[in-house]
mmCIF file of C-alpha atoms and ligand atoms in Angstrom:
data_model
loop_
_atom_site.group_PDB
_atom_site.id
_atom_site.type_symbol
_atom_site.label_atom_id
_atom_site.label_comp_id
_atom_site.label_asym_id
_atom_site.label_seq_id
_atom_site.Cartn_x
_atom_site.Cartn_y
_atom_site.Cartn_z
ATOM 1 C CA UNK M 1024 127.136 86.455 55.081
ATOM 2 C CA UNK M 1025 124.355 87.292 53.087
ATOM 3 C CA UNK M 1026 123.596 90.497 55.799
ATOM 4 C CA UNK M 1027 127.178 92.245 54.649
ATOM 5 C CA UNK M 1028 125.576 91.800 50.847
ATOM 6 C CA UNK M 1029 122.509 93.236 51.065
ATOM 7 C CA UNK M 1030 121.193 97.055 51.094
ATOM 8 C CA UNK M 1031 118.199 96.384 49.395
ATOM 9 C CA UNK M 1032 115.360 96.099 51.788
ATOM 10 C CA UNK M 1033 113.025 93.695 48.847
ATOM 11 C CA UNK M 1034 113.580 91.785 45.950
ATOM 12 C CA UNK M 1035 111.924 88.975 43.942
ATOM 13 C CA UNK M 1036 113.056 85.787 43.666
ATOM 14 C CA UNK M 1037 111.964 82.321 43.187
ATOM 15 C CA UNK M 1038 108.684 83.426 42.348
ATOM 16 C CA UNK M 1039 108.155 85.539 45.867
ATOM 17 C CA UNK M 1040 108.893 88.474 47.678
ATOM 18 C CA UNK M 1041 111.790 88.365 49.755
ATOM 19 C CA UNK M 1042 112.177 91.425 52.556
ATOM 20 C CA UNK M 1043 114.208 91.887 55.519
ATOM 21 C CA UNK M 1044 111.837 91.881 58.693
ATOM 22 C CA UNK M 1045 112.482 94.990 59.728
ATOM 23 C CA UNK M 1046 110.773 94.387 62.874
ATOM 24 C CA UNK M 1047 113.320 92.273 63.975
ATOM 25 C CA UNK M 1048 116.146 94.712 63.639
ATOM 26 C CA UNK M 1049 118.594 95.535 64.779
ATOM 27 C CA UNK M 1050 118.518 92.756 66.846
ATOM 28 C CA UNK M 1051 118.326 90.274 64.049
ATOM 29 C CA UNK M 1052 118.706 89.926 60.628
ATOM 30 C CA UNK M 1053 116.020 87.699 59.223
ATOM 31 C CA UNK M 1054 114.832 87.736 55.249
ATOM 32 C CA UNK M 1055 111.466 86.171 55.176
ATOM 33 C CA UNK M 1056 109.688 84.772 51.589
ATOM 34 C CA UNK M 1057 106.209 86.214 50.568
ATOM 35 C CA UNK M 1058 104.598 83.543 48.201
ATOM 36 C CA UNK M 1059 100.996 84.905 48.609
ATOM 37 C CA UNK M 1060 99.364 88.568 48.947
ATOM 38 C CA UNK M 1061 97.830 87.601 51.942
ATOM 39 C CA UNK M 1062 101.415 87.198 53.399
ATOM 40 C CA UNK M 1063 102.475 90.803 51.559
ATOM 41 C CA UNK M 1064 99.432 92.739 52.979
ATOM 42 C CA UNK M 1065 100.465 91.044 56.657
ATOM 43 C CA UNK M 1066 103.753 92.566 55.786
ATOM 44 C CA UNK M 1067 103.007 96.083 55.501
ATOM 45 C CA UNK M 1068 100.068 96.186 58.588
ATOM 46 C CA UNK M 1069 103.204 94.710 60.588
ATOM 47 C CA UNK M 1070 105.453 96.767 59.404
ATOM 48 C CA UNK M 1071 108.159 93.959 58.365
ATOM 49 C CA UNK M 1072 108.287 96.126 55.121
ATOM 50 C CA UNK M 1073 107.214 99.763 55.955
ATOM 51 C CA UNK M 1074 108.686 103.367 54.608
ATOM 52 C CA UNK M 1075 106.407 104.657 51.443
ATOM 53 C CA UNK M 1076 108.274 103.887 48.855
ATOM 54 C CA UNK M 1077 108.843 100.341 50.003
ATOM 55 C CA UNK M 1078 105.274 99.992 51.003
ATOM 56 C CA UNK M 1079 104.261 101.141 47.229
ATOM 57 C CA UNK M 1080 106.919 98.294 45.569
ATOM 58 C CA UNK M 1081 105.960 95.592 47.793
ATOM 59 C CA UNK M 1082 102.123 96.254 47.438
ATOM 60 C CA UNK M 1083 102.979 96.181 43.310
ATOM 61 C CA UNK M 1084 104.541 92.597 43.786
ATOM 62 C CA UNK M 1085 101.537 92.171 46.379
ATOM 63 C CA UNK M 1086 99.356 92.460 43.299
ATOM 64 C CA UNK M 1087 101.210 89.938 41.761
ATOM 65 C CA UNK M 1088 101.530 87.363 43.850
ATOM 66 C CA UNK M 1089 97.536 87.684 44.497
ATOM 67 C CA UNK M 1090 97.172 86.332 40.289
ATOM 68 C CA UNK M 1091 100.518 84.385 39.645
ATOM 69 C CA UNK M 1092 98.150 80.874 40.641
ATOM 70 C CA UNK M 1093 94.697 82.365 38.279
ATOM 71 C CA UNK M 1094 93.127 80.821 35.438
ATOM 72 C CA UNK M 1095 90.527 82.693 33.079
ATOM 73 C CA UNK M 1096 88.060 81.555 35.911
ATOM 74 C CA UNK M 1097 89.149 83.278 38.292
ATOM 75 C CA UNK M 1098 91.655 85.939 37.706
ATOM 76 C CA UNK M 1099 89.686 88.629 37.375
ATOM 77 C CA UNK M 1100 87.619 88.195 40.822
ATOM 78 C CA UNK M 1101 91.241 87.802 41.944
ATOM 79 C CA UNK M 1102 92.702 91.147 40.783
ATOM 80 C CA UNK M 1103 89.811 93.270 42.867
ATOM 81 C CA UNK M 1104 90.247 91.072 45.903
ATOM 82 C CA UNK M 1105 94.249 91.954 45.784
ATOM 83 C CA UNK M 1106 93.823 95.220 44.870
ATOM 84 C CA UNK M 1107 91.146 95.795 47.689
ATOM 85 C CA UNK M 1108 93.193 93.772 50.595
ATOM 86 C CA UNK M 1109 96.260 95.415 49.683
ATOM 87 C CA UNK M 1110 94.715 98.784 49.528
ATOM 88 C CA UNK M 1111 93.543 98.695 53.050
ATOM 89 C CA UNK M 1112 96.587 97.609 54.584
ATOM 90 C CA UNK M 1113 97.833 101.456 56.244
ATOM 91 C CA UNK M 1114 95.905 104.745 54.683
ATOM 92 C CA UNK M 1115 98.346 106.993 54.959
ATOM 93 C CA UNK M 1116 101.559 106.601 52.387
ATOM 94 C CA UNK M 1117 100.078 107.747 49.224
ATOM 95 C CA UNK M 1118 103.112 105.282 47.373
ATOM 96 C CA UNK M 1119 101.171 102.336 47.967
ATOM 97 C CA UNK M 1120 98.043 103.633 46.519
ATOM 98 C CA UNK M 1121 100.225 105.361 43.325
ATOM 99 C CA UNK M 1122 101.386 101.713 42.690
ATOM 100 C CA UNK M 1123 98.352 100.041 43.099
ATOM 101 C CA UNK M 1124 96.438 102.166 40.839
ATOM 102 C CA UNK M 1125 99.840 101.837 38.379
ATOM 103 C CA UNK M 1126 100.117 98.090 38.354
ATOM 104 C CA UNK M 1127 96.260 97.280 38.279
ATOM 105 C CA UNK M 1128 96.361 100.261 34.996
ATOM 106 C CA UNK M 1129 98.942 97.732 33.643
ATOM 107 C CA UNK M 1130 96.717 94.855 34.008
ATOM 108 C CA UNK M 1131 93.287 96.281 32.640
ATOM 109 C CA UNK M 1132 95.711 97.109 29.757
ATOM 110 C CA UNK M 1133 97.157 93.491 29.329
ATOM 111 C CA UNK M 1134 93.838 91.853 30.317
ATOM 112 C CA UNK M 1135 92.035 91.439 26.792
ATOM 113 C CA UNK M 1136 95.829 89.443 25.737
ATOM 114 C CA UNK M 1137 94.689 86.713 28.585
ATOM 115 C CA UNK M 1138 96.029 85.752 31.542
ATOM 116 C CA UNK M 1139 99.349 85.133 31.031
ATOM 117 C CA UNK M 1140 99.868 88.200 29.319
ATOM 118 C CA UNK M 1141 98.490 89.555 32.487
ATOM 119 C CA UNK M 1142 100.443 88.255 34.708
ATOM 120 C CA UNK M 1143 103.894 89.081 33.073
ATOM 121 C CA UNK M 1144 103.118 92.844 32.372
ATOM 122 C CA UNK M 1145 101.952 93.252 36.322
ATOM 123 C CA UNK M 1146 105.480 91.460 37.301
ATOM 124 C CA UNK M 1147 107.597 93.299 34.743
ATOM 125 C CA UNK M 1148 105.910 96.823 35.888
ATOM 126 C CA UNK M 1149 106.539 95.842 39.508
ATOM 127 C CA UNK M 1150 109.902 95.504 38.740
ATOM 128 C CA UNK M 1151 110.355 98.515 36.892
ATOM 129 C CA UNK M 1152 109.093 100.230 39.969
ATOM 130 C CA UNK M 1153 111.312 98.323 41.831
ATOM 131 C CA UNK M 1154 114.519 99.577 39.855
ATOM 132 C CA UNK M 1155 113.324 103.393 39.685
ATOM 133 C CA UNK M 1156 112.796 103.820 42.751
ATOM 134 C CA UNK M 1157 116.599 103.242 43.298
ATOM 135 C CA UNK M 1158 117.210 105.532 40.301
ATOM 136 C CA UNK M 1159 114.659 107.780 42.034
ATOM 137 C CA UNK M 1160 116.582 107.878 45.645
ATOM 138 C CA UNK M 1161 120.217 108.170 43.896
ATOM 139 C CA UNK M 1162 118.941 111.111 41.871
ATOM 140 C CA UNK M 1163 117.210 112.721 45.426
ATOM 141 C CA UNK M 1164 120.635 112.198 46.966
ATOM 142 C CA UNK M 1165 122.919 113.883 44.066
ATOM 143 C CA UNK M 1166 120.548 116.880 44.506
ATOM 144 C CA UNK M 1167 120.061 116.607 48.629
ATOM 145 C CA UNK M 1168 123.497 116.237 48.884
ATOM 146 C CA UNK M 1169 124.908 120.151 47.725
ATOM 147 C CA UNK M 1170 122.794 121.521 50.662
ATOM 148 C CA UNK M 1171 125.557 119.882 52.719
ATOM 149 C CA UNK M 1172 128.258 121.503 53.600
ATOM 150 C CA UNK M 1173 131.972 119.450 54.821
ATOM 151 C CA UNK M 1174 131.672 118.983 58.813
ATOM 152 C CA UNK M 1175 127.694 119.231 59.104
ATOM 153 C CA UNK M 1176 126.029 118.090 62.019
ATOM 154 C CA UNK M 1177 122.550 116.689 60.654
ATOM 155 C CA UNK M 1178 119.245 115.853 62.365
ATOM 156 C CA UNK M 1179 117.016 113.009 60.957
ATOM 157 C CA UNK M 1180 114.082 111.598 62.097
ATOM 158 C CA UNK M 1181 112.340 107.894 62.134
ATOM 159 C CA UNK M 1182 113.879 106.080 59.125
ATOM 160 C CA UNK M 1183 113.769 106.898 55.085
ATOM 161 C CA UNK M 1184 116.663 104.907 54.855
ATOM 162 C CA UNK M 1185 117.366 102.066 52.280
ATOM 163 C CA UNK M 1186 115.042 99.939 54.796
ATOM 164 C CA UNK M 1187 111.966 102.608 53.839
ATOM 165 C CA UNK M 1188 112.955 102.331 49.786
ATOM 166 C CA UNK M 1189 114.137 99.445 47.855
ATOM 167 C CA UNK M 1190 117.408 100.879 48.640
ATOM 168 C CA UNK M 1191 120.134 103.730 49.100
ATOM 169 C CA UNK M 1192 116.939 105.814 50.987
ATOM 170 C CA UNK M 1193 115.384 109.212 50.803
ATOM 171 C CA UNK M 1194 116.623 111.431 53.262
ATOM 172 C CA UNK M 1195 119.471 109.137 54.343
ATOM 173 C CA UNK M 1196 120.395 108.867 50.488
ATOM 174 C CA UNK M 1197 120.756 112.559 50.773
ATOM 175 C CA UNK M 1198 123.352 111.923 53.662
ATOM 176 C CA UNK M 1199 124.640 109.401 51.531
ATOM 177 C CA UNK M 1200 125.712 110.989 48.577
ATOM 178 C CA UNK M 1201 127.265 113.495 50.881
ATOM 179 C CA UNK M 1202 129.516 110.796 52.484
ATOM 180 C CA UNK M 1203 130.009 109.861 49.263
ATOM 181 C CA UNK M 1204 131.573 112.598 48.006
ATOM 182 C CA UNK M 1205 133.697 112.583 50.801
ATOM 183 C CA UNK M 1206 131.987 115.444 53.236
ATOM 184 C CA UNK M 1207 132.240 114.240 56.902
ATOM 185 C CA UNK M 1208 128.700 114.666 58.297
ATOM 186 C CA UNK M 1209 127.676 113.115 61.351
ATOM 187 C CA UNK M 1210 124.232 112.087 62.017
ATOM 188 C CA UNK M 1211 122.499 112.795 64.972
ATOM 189 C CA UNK M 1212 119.405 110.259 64.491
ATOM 190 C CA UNK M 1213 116.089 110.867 66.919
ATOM 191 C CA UNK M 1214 115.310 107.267 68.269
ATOM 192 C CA UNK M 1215 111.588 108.109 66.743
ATOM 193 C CA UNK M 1216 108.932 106.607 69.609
ATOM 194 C CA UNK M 1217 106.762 104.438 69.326
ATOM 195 C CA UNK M 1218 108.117 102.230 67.021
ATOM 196 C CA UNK M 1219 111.568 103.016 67.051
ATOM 197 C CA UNK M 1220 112.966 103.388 63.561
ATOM 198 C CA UNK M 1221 115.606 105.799 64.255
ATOM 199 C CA UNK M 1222 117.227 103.727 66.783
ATOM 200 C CA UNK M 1223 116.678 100.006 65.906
ATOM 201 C CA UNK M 1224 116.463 101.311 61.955
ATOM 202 C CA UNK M 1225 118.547 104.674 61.082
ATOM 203 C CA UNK M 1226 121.374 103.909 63.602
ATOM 204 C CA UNK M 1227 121.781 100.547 62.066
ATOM 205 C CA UNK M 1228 121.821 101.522 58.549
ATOM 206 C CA UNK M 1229 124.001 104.264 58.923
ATOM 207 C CA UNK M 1230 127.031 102.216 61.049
ATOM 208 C CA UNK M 1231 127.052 99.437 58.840
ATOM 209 C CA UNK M 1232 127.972 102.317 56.257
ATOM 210 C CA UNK M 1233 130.359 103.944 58.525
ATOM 211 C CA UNK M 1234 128.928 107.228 58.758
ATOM 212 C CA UNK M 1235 129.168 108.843 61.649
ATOM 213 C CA UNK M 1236 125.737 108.797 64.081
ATOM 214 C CA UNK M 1237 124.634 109.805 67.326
ATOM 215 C CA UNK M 1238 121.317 108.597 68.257
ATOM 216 C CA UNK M 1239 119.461 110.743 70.868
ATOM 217 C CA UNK M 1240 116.024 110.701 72.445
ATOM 218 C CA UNK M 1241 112.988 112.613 70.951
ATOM 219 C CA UNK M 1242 112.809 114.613 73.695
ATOM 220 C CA UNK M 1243 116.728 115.732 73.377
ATOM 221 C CA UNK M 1244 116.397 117.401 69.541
ATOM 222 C CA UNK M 1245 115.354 120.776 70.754
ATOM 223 C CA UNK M 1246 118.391 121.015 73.268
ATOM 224 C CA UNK M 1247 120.951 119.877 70.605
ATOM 225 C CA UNK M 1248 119.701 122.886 67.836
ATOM 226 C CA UNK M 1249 119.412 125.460 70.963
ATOM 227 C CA UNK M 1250 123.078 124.738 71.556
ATOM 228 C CA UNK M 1251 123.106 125.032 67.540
ATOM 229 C CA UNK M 1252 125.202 121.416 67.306
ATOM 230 C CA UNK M 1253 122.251 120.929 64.152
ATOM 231 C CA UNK M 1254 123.556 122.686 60.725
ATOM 232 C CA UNK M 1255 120.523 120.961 59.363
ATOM 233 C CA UNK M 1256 117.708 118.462 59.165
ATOM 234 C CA UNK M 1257 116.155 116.025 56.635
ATOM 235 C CA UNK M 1258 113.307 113.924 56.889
ATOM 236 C CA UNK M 1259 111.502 111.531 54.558
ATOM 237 C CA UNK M 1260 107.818 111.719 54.253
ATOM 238 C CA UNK M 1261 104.591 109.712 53.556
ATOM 239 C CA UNK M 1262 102.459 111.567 51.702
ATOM 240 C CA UNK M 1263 102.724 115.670 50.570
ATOM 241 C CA UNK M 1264 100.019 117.814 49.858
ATOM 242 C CA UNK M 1265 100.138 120.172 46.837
ATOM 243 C CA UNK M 1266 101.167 123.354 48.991
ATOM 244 C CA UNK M 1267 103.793 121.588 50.549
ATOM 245 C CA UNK M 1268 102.427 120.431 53.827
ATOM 246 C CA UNK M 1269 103.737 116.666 54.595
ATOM 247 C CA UNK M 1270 103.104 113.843 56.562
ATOM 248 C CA UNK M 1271 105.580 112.139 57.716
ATOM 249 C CA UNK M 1272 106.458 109.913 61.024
ATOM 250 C CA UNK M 1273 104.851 111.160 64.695
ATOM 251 C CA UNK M 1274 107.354 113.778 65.681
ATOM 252 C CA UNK M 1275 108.430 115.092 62.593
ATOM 253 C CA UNK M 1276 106.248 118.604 63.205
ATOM 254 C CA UNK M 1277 108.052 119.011 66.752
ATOM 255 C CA UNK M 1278 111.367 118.637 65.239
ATOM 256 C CA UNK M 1279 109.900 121.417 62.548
ATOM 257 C CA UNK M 1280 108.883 123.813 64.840
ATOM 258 C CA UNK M 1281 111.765 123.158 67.205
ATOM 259 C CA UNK M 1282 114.176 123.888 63.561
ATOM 260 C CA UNK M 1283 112.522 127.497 62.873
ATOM 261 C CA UNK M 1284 112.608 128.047 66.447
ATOM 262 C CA UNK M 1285 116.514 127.614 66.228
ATOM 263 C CA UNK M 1286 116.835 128.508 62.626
ATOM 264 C CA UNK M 1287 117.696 125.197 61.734
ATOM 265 C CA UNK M 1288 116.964 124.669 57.335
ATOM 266 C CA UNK M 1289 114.381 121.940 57.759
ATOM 267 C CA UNK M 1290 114.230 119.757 54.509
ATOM 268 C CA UNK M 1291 112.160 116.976 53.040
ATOM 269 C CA UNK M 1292 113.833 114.487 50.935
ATOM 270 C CA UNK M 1293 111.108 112.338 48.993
ATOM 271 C CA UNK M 1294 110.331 111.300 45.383
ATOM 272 C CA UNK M 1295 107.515 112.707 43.511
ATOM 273 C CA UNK M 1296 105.014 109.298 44.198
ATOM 274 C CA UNK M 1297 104.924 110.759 47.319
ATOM 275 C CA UNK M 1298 103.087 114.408 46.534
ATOM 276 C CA UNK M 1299 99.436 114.034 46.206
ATOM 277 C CA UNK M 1300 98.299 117.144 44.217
ATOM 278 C CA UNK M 1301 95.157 115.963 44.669
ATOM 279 C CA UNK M 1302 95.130 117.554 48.023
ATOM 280 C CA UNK M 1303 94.973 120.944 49.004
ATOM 281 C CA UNK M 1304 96.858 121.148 52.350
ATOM 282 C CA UNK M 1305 97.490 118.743 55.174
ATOM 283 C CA UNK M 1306 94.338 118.971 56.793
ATOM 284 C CA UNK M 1307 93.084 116.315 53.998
ATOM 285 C CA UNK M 1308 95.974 113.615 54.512
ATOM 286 C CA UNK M 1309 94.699 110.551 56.521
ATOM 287 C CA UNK M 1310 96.431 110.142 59.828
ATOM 288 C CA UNK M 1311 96.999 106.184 60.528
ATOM 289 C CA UNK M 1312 96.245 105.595 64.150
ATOM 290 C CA UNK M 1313 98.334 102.675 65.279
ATOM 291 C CA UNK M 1314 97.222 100.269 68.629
ATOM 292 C CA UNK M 1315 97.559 100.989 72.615
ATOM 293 C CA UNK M 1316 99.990 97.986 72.728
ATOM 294 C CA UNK M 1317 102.846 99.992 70.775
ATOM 295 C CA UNK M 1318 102.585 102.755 72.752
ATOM 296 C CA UNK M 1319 102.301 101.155 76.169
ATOM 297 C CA UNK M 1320 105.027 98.065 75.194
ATOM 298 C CA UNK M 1321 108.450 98.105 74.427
ATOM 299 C CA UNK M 1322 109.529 94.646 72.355
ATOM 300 C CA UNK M 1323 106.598 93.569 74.499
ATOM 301 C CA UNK M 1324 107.840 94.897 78.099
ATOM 302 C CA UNK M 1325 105.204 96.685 79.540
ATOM 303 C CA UNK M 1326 105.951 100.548 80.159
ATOM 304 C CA UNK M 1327 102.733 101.671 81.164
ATOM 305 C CA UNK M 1328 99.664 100.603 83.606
ATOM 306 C CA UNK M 1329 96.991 97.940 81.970
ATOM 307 C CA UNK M 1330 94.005 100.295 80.924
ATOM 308 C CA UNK M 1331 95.527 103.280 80.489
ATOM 309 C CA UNK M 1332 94.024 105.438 77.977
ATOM 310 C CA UNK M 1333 96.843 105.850 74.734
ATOM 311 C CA UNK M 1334 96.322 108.165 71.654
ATOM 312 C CA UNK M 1335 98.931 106.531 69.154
ATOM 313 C CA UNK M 1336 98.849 108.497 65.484
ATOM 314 C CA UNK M 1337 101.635 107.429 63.209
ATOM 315 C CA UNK M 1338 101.968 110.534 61.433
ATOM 316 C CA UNK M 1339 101.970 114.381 61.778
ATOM 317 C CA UNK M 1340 101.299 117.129 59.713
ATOM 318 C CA UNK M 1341 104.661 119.402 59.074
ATOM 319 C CA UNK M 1342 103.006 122.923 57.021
ATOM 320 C CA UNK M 1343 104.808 124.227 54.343
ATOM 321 C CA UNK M 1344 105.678 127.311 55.924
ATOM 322 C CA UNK M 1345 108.282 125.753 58.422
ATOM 323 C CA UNK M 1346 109.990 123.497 55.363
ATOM 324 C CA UNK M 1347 112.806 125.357 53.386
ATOM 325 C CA UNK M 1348 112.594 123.034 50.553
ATOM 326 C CA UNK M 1349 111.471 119.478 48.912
ATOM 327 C CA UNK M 1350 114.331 117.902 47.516
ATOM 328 C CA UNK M 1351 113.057 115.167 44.730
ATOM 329 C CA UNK M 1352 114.468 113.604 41.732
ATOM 330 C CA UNK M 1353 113.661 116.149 39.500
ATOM 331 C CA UNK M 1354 115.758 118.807 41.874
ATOM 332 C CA UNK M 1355 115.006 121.054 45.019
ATOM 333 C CA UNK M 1356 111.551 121.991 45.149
ATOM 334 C CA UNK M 1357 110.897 125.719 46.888
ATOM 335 C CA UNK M 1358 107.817 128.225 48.037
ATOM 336 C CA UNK M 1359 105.443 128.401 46.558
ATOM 337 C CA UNK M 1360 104.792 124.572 46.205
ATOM 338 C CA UNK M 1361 101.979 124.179 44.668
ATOM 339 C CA UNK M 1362 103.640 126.208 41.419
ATOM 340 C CA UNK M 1363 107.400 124.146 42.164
ATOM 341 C CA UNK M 1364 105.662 120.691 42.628
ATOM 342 C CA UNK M 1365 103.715 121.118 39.219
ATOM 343 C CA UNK M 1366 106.599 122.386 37.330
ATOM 344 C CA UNK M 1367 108.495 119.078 38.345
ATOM 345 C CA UNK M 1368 105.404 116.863 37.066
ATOM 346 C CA UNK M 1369 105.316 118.885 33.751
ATOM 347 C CA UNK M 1370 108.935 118.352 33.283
HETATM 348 C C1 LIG H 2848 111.170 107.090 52.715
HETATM 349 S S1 LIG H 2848 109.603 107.087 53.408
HETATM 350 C C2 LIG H 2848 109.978 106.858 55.057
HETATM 351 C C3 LIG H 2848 108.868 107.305 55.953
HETATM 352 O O1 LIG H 2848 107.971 106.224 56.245
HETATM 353 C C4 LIG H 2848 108.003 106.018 57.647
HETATM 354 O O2 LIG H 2848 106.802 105.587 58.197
HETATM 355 P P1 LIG H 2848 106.645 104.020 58.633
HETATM 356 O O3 LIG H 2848 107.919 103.623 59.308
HETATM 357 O O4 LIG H 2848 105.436 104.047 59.553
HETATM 358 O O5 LIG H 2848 106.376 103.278 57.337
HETATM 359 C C5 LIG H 2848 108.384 107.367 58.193
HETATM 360 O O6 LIG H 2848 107.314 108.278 58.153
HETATM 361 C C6 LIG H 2848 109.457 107.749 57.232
HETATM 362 O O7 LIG H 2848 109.833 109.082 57.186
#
C-alpha cells in the first residue's frame, strides 16, 4: 500500500531517517529506518540512498542523527566525528559535501545557544534542504521541459530520478513536466552497468508513472541515435566544474560523444549544489572507484573468472564542449559556462 503512496525516496520520521533501499529495487520495495549516522553513512557507501542530491539531504539528517543523543559533554567531539564519517562516505557528488559544510555552518551558528538549540537548527535546516530540493527539481523540470517537443524520443542514462532527489528527479523531472503537460515522450532508458540504475531504477520509476520507456543495453545507444530514433538526451550529474565539464554516472561521456556524433542535443539537468566553481575543468573532479565484485557480479551471480583484473570508476568526465546546455532552477544554462553558471549564482 504504502509503495503506490510514496515518490519520495527519504523522509524523517519518528526521530530517523526513513529511505527506500534502493538496492533492493525493483525487485522489492523495502523502507528501512536510520536511527544513527553510522547507519546513514552505511547508507550512502551502499548505495541504499545514492543520486547527489539525495546523498547531500540524507548526509544533512546524517549530521543529525550523529548529535540528537549529546549532552554539553560530548556534543561537540560528536559534531567532527559525524561530519568527518559522513564526509568520507563517496568523494565524488559535490551535494553531500555542499550540505555538510551547510548544516555544520548552521550548528557553529546555534552552538553558543547550547545544545538543544543545536540540535533543532541542524534538523530544521535539514529539512529545509529536504523541501527545496523538491522546489529545486520542479523548477529544473518547468524549464527542462520546453526543450521537448510532442512525440520525442528521449535518451537517459543511470538514474536522476525521484530515487536520486528527495523526489520528482533531475533529468527525469525534466521528462516529467513534459508528460505533464501532456507531450507524449517515450523514454528510451540505458540499463547503466555496473550497478544498474537505469534498468532496476529509471525503468521502474518511469512505469509506475506511466510514461512510456524502453530500456536498452549500454552498448545499443549509439545504434538507436544512428538510426536517429533519439530527438534528445538528458542526464543528471554529480558534480560540474565551472566551464561546464560534468561528472556524472560511468557511461555518460560515451553517450556524449555518441550524441554529437549523431547530432543528438545532449543536456544536463541538475540543480546549482551540484556546480563546483571551485573547479576549473573536469580534470579536478574526483572519480569514485567502486570494488571488483560489482563489476564481476550480477545480484551476486558471478559473470566473470575469480581473479580477473576489473577497473570499476563510477563516474566519467562529459566536457563542456559536447553539452548544449545545463538546465537548473534558475533556467537553461549555455556556452560559455563559466560566465552562465555565475550569472545564475548572482541572481
Ligand atoms: C540526480 S543526481 C543522479 C546521479 O547520481 C548517480 O550516481 P549514483 O547512482 O552512483 O549515486 C548518477 O550519476 C546520476 O546521474
Amino acid at each position: 500500500m504504502r509503495e503506490e503512496l510514496i515518490l519520495r525516496s527519504l523522509w524523517f520520521e519518528d526521530n530517523s531517517l526513513m529511505i527506500i533501499d534502493q538496492t533492493l529495487l525493483p525487485g522489492e520495495f523495502r523502507i528501512v529506518k536510520l536511527s544513527s549516522c553510522d547507519e546513514v553513512a552505511h547508507a550512502i557507501k551502499t548505495l541504499m540512498v545514492r543520486g547527489a542530491p539525495a546523498i547531500g539531504v540524507a548526509a544533512a539528517y546524517g549530521f543529525y542523527l550523529g548529535i540528537k543523543d549529546c549532552s554539553e559533554g560530548n556534543i561537540d567531539e560528536r559534531l567532527d566525528e559525524s561530519y568527518e564519517l559522513l564526509r568520507s562516505t563517496r568523494p565524488t557528488a559535490v551535494n553531500l559535501f555542499w550540505a555538510l559544510e551547510r548544516v555544520r555552518g548552521v550548528a557553529i551558528t546555534a552552538r553558543p545557544a547550547g545544545v538543544d538549540a543545536t540540535k533543532v537548527a541542524i534538523l530544521n535546516e535539514a529539512h529545509r534542504m529536504a523541501e527545496e530540493d523538491v522546489a529545486t527539481n520542479r523548477k529544473i523540470g518547468e524549464y527542462g521541459s520546453t526543450l521537448i517537443k510532442d512525440g520525442f524520443n528521449i535518451l537517459t542514462h543511470c538514474n536522476a530520478g525521484a530515487l536520486a532527489t528527495v523526489d520528482y528527479g533531475t533529468a527525469l523531472g525534466v521528462i516529467r513536466a513534459a508528460h505533464e503537460k501532456g507531450k507524449r515522450v517515450h523514454v528510451y532508458a540505458d540499463e547503466t552497468r555496473p550497478l544498474l540504475q537505469g534498468a532496476r531504477l529509471t525503468a521502474w520509476e518511469l512505469k509506475r508513472d506511466g510514461i512510456p520507456v524502453t530500456l536498452i543495453a549500454d552498448n545499443m545507444a549509439g545504434f538507436l541515435m544512428k538510426q536517429g530514433r533519439i530527438d534528445m538526451v538528458v542526464v543528471g550529474a554529480d558534480r560540474i566544474a565551472q566551464n561546464g565539464d560534468t561528472a556524472n554516472k560511468i557511461g555518460t561521456y560515451s553517450v556524449a560523444v555518441l550524441a554529437a556524433r549523431n547530432n543528438v542535443p545532449f543536456y544536463i539537468a541538475a540543480p546549482l549544489s551540484t556546480v563546483d566553481m571551485s573547479l576549473n575543468n573536469g580534470s579536478e573532479i574526483p572519480i569514485e572507484e567502486r570494488s571488483h565484485e560489482e563489476v564481476t557480479t550480477v545480484k551476486g551471480q558471478r559473470i566473470a573468472p575469480e581473479g580477473v583484473d576489473v577497473y570499476n570508476p563510477a563516474f566519467d568526465i562529459t566536457e563542456a564542449e559536447l553539452i548544449k546546455g545545463i538546465i537548473t532552477e534558475k533556467g537553461i544554462a549555455y556556452p560559455p559556462y563559466k560566465e552562465s553558471l555565475q550569472k545564475f549564482f548572482n541572481d
